Amino acid sequence: MQLGVCYYPEHWPETEWSSDAARMREVGISKVRLGEFAWSRYEPNPGDYHWNWLHRAIDILHAEGLEVILGTPTACPPKWLVDQHPDILATDEQGMTRGFGSRRHYCFSSEIYRQHSKRIVREMAQQFGDHPAVVAWQTDNEYGCHSTIVSYSAEAQRAFRLWCSEQFDSIEALNSAWNNIFWSMEYSNFDAIDVPNLAVTELNPAHRLAFWRFSSAQVASFNAEQVSILRKHSPGRDLMHNYMGNFCEFDHYPVADTLDVAGWDSYPLGFLDRDNENAQSRIDWLRTGHPDCAPFHHDLYRGVGQGRWWVIEQQPGAVNWAPHNPAPLAGMVKYWAMEALAHGAELCSFFRWRQHPAAQERHHTGLLLPNGEPGPAFQEVKEVAAEIASLGGVASVPKTPAPVALLFDYVGNAALETQPQGVNYDPQGWTQALYRALRRCGVDVDVLPIGRALEGYQMVILANATVDSPELTQQLINFEGTVLIGPRSFSQNVHCCTPDTLAPGSLQSLISLRVIGAESLPDAVPMAAAEYTAWRWRERVQSAIKPEALFEDGWGFHYRQGKVHYLNAQLQDDSLRRFVAHRLKEAEIVVRPCSPGLRYTQRGSLQYVFNAGPASVSIESPSGEQDLAPGEYCHWQVV
Ligand code: GAL
């Protein structure tokens, strides 16, 4: 694994660029990402290109032996372009224009914006595509950040109608697939279909999920346009996009299909405070982040990137965008970098080199203070660099395949979000609950898309495979290990329609049962079945198979047929952990129970152990008993 940093030469006097580059090299950084927000400096006026300053910046980095990851600047169209073509802007759900003045102010469906995106990427790629320092490109920046996947603009409407007409042979076929006879929603032609907003009450879920899939496809095609230009003018370079944490608003797999590497932006403390609903958890992990937050995404994006993935933005201190922005525990920056390494990252790059004294991110930490003096993380980066060097080649072997594959499906996730059938039904949260349960058992996990080869795994878990897929059923019939099917699996088709055979659709050829009813429940109403506590969601199952346990009111709980298990309820964390531990043991997967903050993970022949806290833990290592304080880790060679 290499170390990198995000750098904005356009923010600093040119006289400082050389010393910045020298200090980066001294601290152990080898890759620098730059350029993704500087369009107004590349093209201050239409067609008036100013590339020389970026040439000079890249040459300076190159002279220090640093490699460059160049970002295409399309997340920030300049003001003149917005003034010339206001219709490149997106429209929000209320029909209001999302204006200029921050970033990501564009609509993926705008034809004019697509032309300008291709033009600026081509110009940039022609300038820098064969520069020896440029080893990789980042397309745009964080697709979807600030809720920007969906736009309800006239351009989106035009493109959505076209997309619908490509999905169906006739409008009758669409009406039938979407069940538009319900509430007289039938259309007589594709041009009658509107974007799904501003209706009186709930819109047809088929319409909404179709719009989600369309919006997602717009991201993939926008990205693919940049990719084909970069491939042409910058051959041999890695192409990457930086995805986000806890973000499911588009299907990442088709975007990744055209790229070489999956990047992701890791802000463990920001995510904890922004996204974690559990107040105690926000306190317990205040300065370390939740022990499974970054690892879940590492394991997810390793799957998205088909093995190759980078942390392209790593939190180096307090951020500026969460409800509260604590400083990390001393040592955490080093810990997060080594954790990324243990999960198989090729690169860990810190955001940002130097804290900016002004503008929106004035309060966001950098490796340097605004005045250029080293900040608290600077020394930790040096230490990580030394530690990686001491590992020799071990840090470059790929991550060891895990015993368990957790299937994660973005469309299935969106389907559940379209009709959650309970305010507390959180499909992403449920997937992460399964992940947490596995990791508390000390087990490594590969998070994979549906369709990836399953040979070699001992267990496969369906987390949010909501949409019936006969291909996956066939794959699972051929799979020899344990299959754990989660609730709501295969409960609909892609048009939000229940299978004729009821849920779990085609999976009934794997396990003979059907779901004849379901209920959602408030958190305060748990339901017990033997030693387990279910909550939030429970299904009534009809089957000749005897359930493994009964709920108090006689509903069955947990069905098994050979190595196939159907879990017909969501379980609370403790119960889920015990349930998963039983399945792992039956599958002869080694279970190593972990205290709340302790996690094991193996890369190559190195076994890592991390303790995120909140207390010190004593572990057994080959050299005997060892104490790990919160924020500490250790590793040893496995034979
Ligand atoms: C990311 C973004 C960066 C920066 C960072 C601050 O979402 O890609 O440009 O804003 O957050 O934490």
XYZ file of C-alpha atoms and ligand atoms in Angstrom:
651
model
C 0.000 0.000 0.000
C 1.164 3.472 -0.851
C 0.312 6.747 0.860
C -1.190 9.711 -0.921
C -2.606 13.146 -0.327
C -5.197 15.460 -1.868
C -3.601 18.719 -2.894
C -4.958 21.985 -4.284
C -2.027 23.964 -5.750
C -4.523 26.556 -7.024
C -5.193 27.514 -3.390
C -1.580 28.373 -2.561
C 1.101 30.739 -3.904
C 3.183 29.092 -6.593
C 6.297 29.927 -4.599
C 5.232 27.281 -2.056
C 4.613 24.397 -4.447
C 8.202 23.132 -4.444
C 8.473 22.999 -0.675
C 5.063 21.314 -0.484
C 6.261 18.633 -2.889
C 9.509 18.137 -0.984
C 7.675 17.798 2.329
C 5.215 15.311 0.827
C 8.065 13.133 -0.272
C 9.807 13.460 3.082
C 6.718 12.379 4.963
C 6.435 9.229 2.837
C 3.706 10.213 0.400
C 4.045 8.918 -3.142
C 0.758 9.804 -4.896
C -0.950 13.186 -5.085
C -4.529 13.742 -6.227
C -5.258 17.145 -7.668
C -7.241 19.141 -10.138
C -10.815 18.056 -9.517
C -12.252 21.427 -8.539
C -10.287 23.923 -10.651
C -12.329 24.354 -13.851
C -12.599 28.131 -13.374
C -8.793 28.285 -13.514
C -8.523 25.942 -16.511
C -11.043 27.874 -18.549
C -11.777 31.276 -16.994
C -13.703 32.299 -20.117
C -15.352 30.128 -22.776
C -12.659 28.402 -24.839
C -9.858 30.380 -23.142
C -7.724 27.569 -21.725
C -4.993 28.130 -19.127
C -3.128 24.885 -18.615
C 0.362 26.175 -17.959
C -0.036 26.566 -14.229
C -1.143 22.944 -13.896
C 1.768 21.831 -16.075
C 4.097 23.639 -13.707
C 2.450 22.115 -10.636
C 2.627 18.595 -12.056
C 6.229 19.088 -13.163
C 7.182 20.163 -9.643
C 5.557 17.070 -8.135
C 7.198 14.907 -10.785
C 10.611 16.378 -10.037
C 10.182 15.149 -6.460
C 9.329 11.668 -7.737
C 5.649 11.995 -6.824
C 2.940 10.409 -8.974
C -0.217 12.255 -9.891
C -3.881 11.248 -9.888
C -5.620 13.893 -11.922
C -9.287 14.663 -11.286
C -11.615 15.726 -14.072
C -13.233 19.002 -12.959
C -16.873 18.317 -13.793
C -18.154 18.527 -10.210
C -17.705 22.309 -10.438
C -18.908 23.875 -13.701
C -17.788 27.531 -13.794
C -20.164 30.452 -13.439
C -19.943 31.540 -17.083
C -21.149 28.115 -18.189
C -24.107 28.248 -15.806
C -24.950 31.760 -17.023
C -24.725 30.663 -20.640
C -26.798 27.529 -20.059
C -28.879 27.756 -16.903
C -30.638 24.569 -17.912
C -27.557 22.512 -17.018
C -28.653 22.957 -13.399
C -30.609 20.265 -11.613
C -34.145 20.648 -10.271
C -35.108 19.454 -6.802
C -38.149 17.423 -5.851
C -40.134 20.596 -5.186
C -39.406 21.802 -8.698
C -36.870 24.432 -7.598
C -33.599 25.013 -9.424
C -30.467 24.001 -7.510
C -28.299 27.018 -8.182
C -24.659 28.023 -8.493
C -22.508 28.889 -5.454
C -21.253 25.606 -4.047
C -20.554 22.480 -6.097
C -22.168 19.560 -7.966
C -24.567 22.011 -9.628
C -25.454 20.039 -12.726
C -28.049 17.629 -13.996
C -26.711 14.315 -15.303
C -29.325 14.398 -18.072
C -28.392 17.798 -19.499
C -27.238 17.217 -23.074
C -25.419 20.555 -23.077
C -23.643 19.708 -19.865
C -22.645 16.351 -21.298
C -21.046 18.148 -24.245
C -19.125 20.500 -21.972
C -18.085 17.643 -19.710
C -16.673 15.729 -22.680
C -15.001 18.859 -24.027
C -13.186 19.808 -20.830
C -12.158 16.204 -20.175
C -10.818 15.888 -23.735
C -8.868 19.155 -23.465
C -7.419 18.104 -20.116
C -6.594 14.578 -21.267
C -4.865 15.922 -24.368
C -2.764 18.219 -22.182
C -1.783 15.746 -19.490
C -2.672 12.274 -20.758
C 0.881 11.286 -21.564
C 2.639 13.176 -18.793
C 4.949 10.638 -17.131
C 3.833 11.720 -13.654
C 0.149 11.156 -14.397
C -0.512 7.546 -13.418
C -4.249 7.699 -12.822
C -7.393 9.748 -13.327
C -10.342 10.331 -11.068
C -13.626 10.953 -12.888
C -15.559 13.904 -11.429
C -15.849 13.847 -7.616
C -18.210 11.853 -5.414
C -21.159 11.230 -7.693
C -24.245 11.938 -5.679
C -22.683 13.996 -2.890
C -25.168 16.583 -1.590
C -28.085 14.479 -2.949
C -27.275 15.127 -6.577
C -28.097 11.862 -8.343
C -31.727 12.687 -8.902
C -32.928 15.725 -10.796
C -36.505 16.539 -11.795
C -35.533 18.979 -14.547
C -37.060 19.223 -18.007
C -33.899 17.571 -19.316
C -34.332 14.692 -16.892
C -37.941 14.335 -17.983
C -36.946 14.173 -21.641
C -34.258 11.580 -20.945
C -36.502 9.553 -18.642
C -39.180 9.238 -21.316
C -36.552 8.044 -23.755
C -35.198 5.560 -21.220
C -38.691 4.203 -20.562
C -39.290 3.773 -24.303
C -36.063 1.770 -24.499
C -37.122 -0.507 -21.647
C -40.475 -1.508 -23.136
C -41.692 -2.439 -26.600
C -44.901 -0.508 -26.175
C -46.643 1.799 -23.762
C -49.111 -1.024 -23.083
C -46.210 -3.171 -21.902
C -45.086 -0.408 -19.534
C -48.639 0.101 -18.254
C -48.924 -3.580 -17.588
C -45.485 -3.977 -15.958
C -46.070 -0.943 -13.742
C -49.668 -2.004 -12.998
C -50.872 1.419 -14.003
C -54.535 0.403 -13.981
C -54.287 0.871 -10.213
C -55.726 4.394 -9.575
C -56.118 4.938 -13.353
C -52.460 5.793 -13.892
C -52.318 4.461 -17.467
C -50.442 6.374 -20.158
C -51.261 6.482 -23.841
C -47.709 7.223 -25.003
C -44.188 7.510 -23.583
C -44.254 11.310 -23.841
C -47.024 11.376 -21.283
C -44.774 10.016 -18.531
C -43.566 12.625 -16.051
C -40.741 12.468 -13.562
C -42.136 11.168 -10.261
C -42.539 14.248 -8.080
C -45.169 16.713 -6.912
C -48.021 14.189 -6.827
C -50.843 14.396 -4.314
C -49.813 11.313 -2.394
C -47.585 8.283 -2.832
C -46.504 7.734 -6.415
C -46.545 4.317 -8.020
C -43.511 2.464 -6.613
C -42.844 0.971 -10.056
C -42.573 4.507 -11.438
C -40.289 5.584 -8.586
C -37.999 2.585 -8.811
C -37.834 2.999 -12.598
C -36.799 6.623 -12.056
C -34.156 5.500 -9.553
C -32.793 3.014 -12.095
C -32.892 5.645 -14.822
C -31.076 8.201 -12.626
C -28.491 5.580 -11.755
C -28.004 4.708 -15.425
C -27.447 8.415 -16.161
C -24.505 8.420 -13.739
C -23.037 5.329 -15.390
C -23.346 6.788 -18.891
C -21.974 10.185 -17.787
C -18.997 8.411 -16.278
C -18.534 6.144 -19.310
C -18.319 9.190 -21.586
C -15.378 10.509 -19.582
C -13.817 7.061 -19.435
C -13.783 6.578 -23.198
C -12.062 9.967 -23.687
C -9.486 9.249 -20.976
C -8.760 5.768 -22.356
C -8.110 7.305 -25.766
C -5.890 10.203 -24.707
C -4.269 8.725 -21.617
C -3.717 5.036 -22.335
C -2.341 2.768 -19.648
C -3.469 4.908 -16.736
C -5.728 3.650 -13.956
C -9.188 5.150 -14.043
C -10.975 5.556 -10.722
C -13.942 7.279 -9.142
C -14.182 8.254 -5.474
C -17.410 6.823 -4.047
C -18.824 7.713 -0.648
C -19.673 6.037 2.639
C -23.212 4.921 3.536
C -24.334 5.857 0.068
C -26.713 3.800 -2.058
C -28.384 6.362 -4.299
C -27.023 4.821 -7.483
C -25.854 1.390 -8.535
C -22.065 1.482 -8.166
C -21.377 -1.758 -10.008
C -22.163 -0.561 -13.579
C -20.109 2.599 -12.964
C -17.210 0.487 -11.730
C -17.424 -1.876 -14.700
C -15.673 0.673 -16.918
C -13.076 1.710 -14.318
C -9.902 0.024 -13.079
C -10.014 0.925 -9.420
C -12.737 1.764 -6.894
C -11.871 4.753 -4.737
C -13.777 5.697 -1.618
C -13.692 8.570 0.829
C -13.370 7.445 4.435
C -14.530 9.798 7.202
C -15.204 7.468 10.156
C -15.999 10.203 12.701
C -18.128 12.232 10.315
C -20.152 9.157 9.303
C -20.662 8.129 12.937
C -22.158 11.425 13.974
C -24.108 12.023 10.763
C -25.466 8.537 10.072
C -25.558 6.511 13.278
C -28.992 6.593 14.869
C -27.814 5.085 18.153
C -26.976 7.857 20.644
C -24.820 5.604 22.846
C -22.873 4.381 19.843
C -22.154 7.984 18.854
C -20.564 8.495 22.270
C -18.756 5.118 22.500
C -16.986 5.587 19.177
C -16.791 9.387 19.201
C -13.041 9.577 18.566
C -12.404 6.284 16.790
C -15.409 5.838 14.536
C -17.512 2.691 14.695
C -15.213 -0.361 14.450
C -17.144 -1.707 11.442
C -17.770 1.507 9.530
C -14.570 1.882 7.527
C -14.019 -1.915 7.287
C -17.519 -2.470 5.850
C -16.783 0.029 3.115
C -13.309 -1.369 2.528
C -14.858 -4.797 2.005
C -17.669 -3.351 -0.115
C -15.433 -1.302 -2.387
C -12.961 -4.148 -2.753
C -15.900 -5.978 -4.374
C -16.948 -2.927 -6.389
C -13.378 -2.581 -7.683
C -13.044 -6.323 -8.391
C -10.116 -6.435 -5.985
C -8.492 -3.089 -6.706
C -9.468 -0.245 -4.433
C -8.053 2.900 -2.862
C -8.986 5.076 0.060
C -8.659 8.294 -1.857
C -9.760 10.634 0.953
C -8.887 9.627 4.514
C -10.014 11.792 7.424
C -6.883 13.302 9.025
C -8.540 15.100 11.957
C -11.835 16.882 12.601
C -14.046 17.395 9.544
C -16.436 20.300 9.052
C -19.674 18.709 7.867
C -21.084 16.422 10.587
C -23.450 17.640 13.329
C -20.438 17.585 15.699
C -16.838 17.349 14.565
C -14.599 15.832 17.236
C -10.865 15.347 16.858
C -9.773 11.710 16.533
C -8.037 9.895 19.361
C -4.268 10.298 19.051
C -3.018 7.505 16.795
C -6.260 7.018 14.869
C -4.989 8.428 11.592
C -2.281 5.813 11.646
C -4.775 3.154 12.748
C -7.200 3.972 9.901
C -4.400 3.770 7.360
C -3.200 0.401 8.663
C -6.789 -0.842 8.795
C -7.176 0.043 5.102
C -3.944 -1.808 4.409
C -5.178 -4.872 6.302
C -8.363 -4.906 4.219
C -6.394 -4.842 0.978
C -6.113 -1.182 -0.069
C -3.461 -0.300 -2.633
C -3.458 3.340 -1.572
C -4.456 5.415 1.431
C -4.587 9.090 0.570
C -5.291 11.795 3.130
C -7.707 14.649 2.600
C -6.153 17.299 2.493
C -2.550 18.411 2.500
C -3.086 21.779 4.131
C -6.096 23.173 5.932
C -7.586 26.095 4.033
C -7.829 29.370 5.991
C -11.140 30.292 4.374
C -14.173 29.162 2.380
C -16.556 26.269 3.074
C -13.914 23.913 4.472
C -12.148 26.415 6.698
C -12.723 24.178 9.733
C -11.681 20.942 7.980
C -8.348 19.624 9.225
C -5.423 18.971 6.911
C -2.052 17.362 7.480
C -0.719 20.911 7.778
C -2.260 23.819 9.662
C -3.443 26.772 7.556
C -0.098 28.485 8.198
C 1.846 25.512 6.853
C 3.075 24.114 10.171
C 2.569 20.382 10.723
C -0.800 19.443 12.231
C -1.328 16.533 14.649
C -1.706 13.940 11.866
C 1.535 14.858 10.113
C 3.695 12.815 12.453
C 1.282 9.872 12.302
C 1.574 9.773 8.517
C 5.346 9.622 8.848
C 4.996 6.719 11.263
C 2.627 4.848 8.939
C 5.058 5.291 6.070
C 7.844 3.808 8.198
C 5.666 0.928 9.328
C 4.607 0.062 5.778
C 8.231 0.127 4.682
C 9.069 -2.272 7.500
C 6.485 -4.752 6.193
C 8.321 -5.078 2.903
C 6.358 -6.814 0.145
C 3.626 -8.056 2.464
C 1.752 -4.809 2.079
C 1.294 -5.413 -1.629
C -0.199 -8.910 -1.648
C -3.931 -9.001 -2.372
C -6.395 -9.481 0.431
C -6.948 -13.119 1.336
C -10.370 -14.306 0.084
C -12.818 -14.399 2.983
C -14.853 -17.447 4.026
C -18.127 -15.531 3.785
C -19.639 -13.657 0.832
C -22.252 -11.077 1.766
C -24.256 -10.211 -1.349
C -25.086 -6.537 -1.593
C -27.427 -5.288 -4.294
C -27.989 -1.581 -4.897
C -31.203 -2.105 -6.885
C -32.568 -4.411 -4.193
C -31.668 -1.781 -1.622
C -33.468 0.909 -3.612
C -36.498 -1.367 -3.983
C -36.762 -1.667 -0.202
C -36.314 2.057 0.232
C -39.084 2.617 -2.311
C -41.568 0.600 -0.229
C -40.038 0.112 3.216
C -43.397 -0.768 4.789
C -42.143 0.607 8.124
C -40.275 3.829 8.959
C -37.538 1.879 10.717
C -36.957 -0.557 7.853
C -33.451 0.454 6.827
C -32.051 -1.977 4.256
C -28.556 -0.527 4.318
C -28.592 -0.632 8.118
C -29.692 -4.274 8.012
C -26.848 -5.189 5.661
C -24.404 -3.503 8.008
C -25.998 -5.301 10.977
C -25.251 -8.625 9.238
C -21.719 -7.452 8.562
C -21.246 -6.390 12.191
C -22.495 -9.766 13.406
C -19.978 -11.578 11.203
C -17.119 -9.321 12.204
C -17.886 -9.695 15.922
C -17.398 -13.422 15.277
C -13.887 -12.619 14.088
C -14.645 -13.562 10.492
C -13.450 -11.821 7.321
C -16.148 -10.899 4.814
C -16.203 -10.180 1.087
C -19.116 -7.937 0.135
C -20.032 -8.881 -3.424
C -22.495 -7.978 -6.155
C -25.028 -10.554 -7.289
C -23.528 -12.505 -10.165
C -19.932 -12.687 -8.904
C -18.436 -16.206 -8.779
C -19.096 -17.946 -5.452
C -16.637 -20.824 -5.718
C -14.414 -21.122 -2.683
C -16.791 -19.456 -0.236
C -18.087 -21.480 2.664
C -21.130 -19.307 3.217
C -23.223 -16.902 1.166
C -25.619 -14.419 2.729
C -28.372 -12.550 0.873
C -28.655 -9.169 2.582
C -30.900 -7.154 0.291
C -31.490 -9.329 -2.779
C -35.049 -8.067 -3.011
C -35.512 -8.557 -6.739
C -36.143 -12.136 -7.898
C -33.235 -13.425 -9.955
C -33.576 -16.960 -11.368
C -29.876 -16.745 -12.325
C -28.873 -16.268 -8.697
C -31.178 -19.107 -7.673
C -29.426 -21.366 -10.164
C -26.032 -20.235 -8.886
C -27.097 -21.032 -5.326
C -28.431 -24.444 -6.341
C -24.927 -25.215 -7.627
C -23.243 -23.713 -4.552
C -22.023 -26.289 -2.071
C -21.692 -24.188 1.086
C -24.220 -22.693 3.479
C -26.787 -20.227 2.145
C -28.432 -17.763 4.492
C -31.414 -16.031 2.915
C -32.451 -12.855 4.686
C -35.988 -11.486 5.025
C -37.639 -9.902 1.970
C -35.317 -11.744 -0.404
C -36.835 -12.208 -3.879
C -40.033 -10.572 -2.686
C -40.694 -8.677 -5.914
C -39.689 -8.146 -9.497
C -37.946 -4.983 -10.655
C -41.360 -3.335 -11.187
C -42.288 -3.739 -7.521
C -44.694 -6.608 -8.111
C -44.942 -9.637 -5.802
C -44.041 -12.961 -7.492
C -46.986 -15.153 -8.573
C -45.620 -17.841 -6.271
C -45.206 -15.270 -3.456
C -41.840 -14.496 -1.816
C -39.153 -15.771 -1.954
C -39.998 -16.307 -5.630
C -37.632 -18.571 -7.483
C -35.712 -19.313 -4.257
C -38.527 -21.711 -3.475
C -36.635 -24.247 -5.555
C -33.876 -23.973 -2.945
C -36.012 -23.992 0.163
C -39.596 -25.001 0.126
C -41.566 -22.264 1.855
C -43.528 -19.137 1.027
C -44.196 -15.890 2.790
C -47.922 -15.418 3.302
C -47.764 -12.242 5.344
C -45.443 -9.769 7.042
C -45.541 -7.036 9.644
C -43.384 -4.091 10.575
C -43.084 -3.105 14.217
C -41.909 -0.127 16.258
C -38.473 -0.577 17.851
C -40.146 -0.650 21.254
C -42.030 -3.855 20.398
C -39.478 -6.675 20.191
C -40.704 -10.223 19.509
C -39.009 -13.215 21.114
C -38.490 -16.614 19.496
C -36.538 -19.032 21.699
C -33.208 -17.343 22.503
C -33.588 -14.682 19.796
C -35.150 -11.249 19.772
C -36.601 -10.065 16.500
C -37.602 -6.508 15.817
C -38.800 -4.197 13.102
C -39.785 -6.870 10.568
C -41.271 -10.319 10.751
C -42.737 -12.637 8.132
C -45.379 -15.303 8.411
C -44.165 -18.356 6.569
C -46.099 -21.321 5.235
C -44.081 -24.483 4.804
C -44.004 -28.200 5.374
C -40.631 -27.556 7.012
C -40.858 -27.354 10.772
C -39.552 -23.964 11.976
C -36.517 -24.020 14.257
C -38.426 -22.002 16.855
C -41.762 -20.293 17.391
C -42.627 -16.712 18.264
C -44.876 -16.271 21.297
C -47.910 -15.958 19.051
C -47.182 -19.118 17.097
C -45.539 -17.653 13.982
C -42.587 -19.800 12.961
C -39.030 -18.518 13.154
C -36.040 -19.640 11.067
C -36.477 -22.399 8.489
C -33.761 -24.702 7.268
C -33.511 -27.218 4.490
C -30.108 -28.881 4.401
C -27.537 -26.092 4.235
C -30.100 -23.480 3.213
C -31.512 -21.193 5.892
C -34.369 -18.730 5.635
C -34.309 -16.017 8.290
C -37.804 -14.552 8.277
C -37.238 -11.633 10.642
C -34.760 -8.912 11.451
C -32.906 -9.630 14.670
C -31.468 -7.239 17.208
C -27.671 -7.046 17.156
C -26.957 -9.457 20.043
C -29.384 -12.035 18.704
C -28.122 -11.650 15.178
C -24.585 -12.244 16.372
C -25.579 -15.455 18.130
C -27.637 -16.580 15.148
C -24.756 -15.920 12.754
C -22.241 -17.587 15.102
C -24.317 -20.797 15.019
C -24.442 -20.774 11.225
C -20.689 -20.140 11.020
C -19.888 -22.988 13.382
C -22.163 -25.375 11.480
C -20.313 -24.362 8.324
C -17.014 -25.110 10.107
C -15.838 -21.528 9.844
C -13.603 -20.589 12.775
C -15.404 -18.209 15.137
C -13.299 -15.899 17.310
C -15.699 -13.941 19.514
C -14.685 -10.274 19.673
C -15.341 -7.642 22.308
C -17.247 -4.579 21.012
C -14.224 -2.819 19.510
C -11.919 -5.711 18.650
C -11.618 -6.881 15.036
C -9.483 -9.437 13.240
C -8.586 -9.283 9.595
C -6.019 -11.070 7.498
C -4.088 -9.866 4.466
C -1.687 -12.320 2.907
C 0.186 -13.998 5.706
C -0.357 -11.120 8.128
C -3.008 -11.436 10.789
C -4.086 -8.016 12.057
C -5.972 -7.231 15.235
C -7.469 -3.783 15.807
C -9.037 -2.404 18.953
C -11.293 0.613 18.449
C -12.156 0.565 22.149
C -13.942 1.706 24.179
C -11.805 -0.324 26.665
C -8.408 -2.001 26.559
C -8.493 -5.638 25.492
C -6.129 -8.465 26.161
C -5.584 -10.798 23.205
C -3.757 -14.054 22.613
C -1.042 -13.655 20.024
C 1.660 -16.175 19.067
C 4.045 -14.251 21.312
C 1.681 -14.572 24.268
C -0.917 -12.370 25.870
C -0.924 -8.794 24.682
C -2.875 -5.696 25.733
C -4.353 -3.426 23.106
C -5.509 -0.014 24.277
C -8.266 1.791 22.343
C -6.831 2.881 18.996
C -4.062 0.257 19.077
C -3.459 -2.639 16.719
C -0.940 -5.390 16.199
C -0.151 -8.035 13.627
C 1.709 -11.282 13.303
C 2.666 -13.757 10.618
C 0.391 -16.748 10.255
C 1.953 -20.008 9.204
C -15.597 14.891 0.470
C -15.232 15.635 -0.799
C -14.035 16.534 -0.610
C -14.159 17.297 0.669
C -14.316 16.340 1.810
C -14.373 17.002 3.163
O -16.941 14.557 0.465
O -14.962 14.735 -1.848
O -13.936 17.412 -1.701
O -15.247 18.159 0.604
O -15.493 15.611 1.633
O -14.482 16.051 4.188
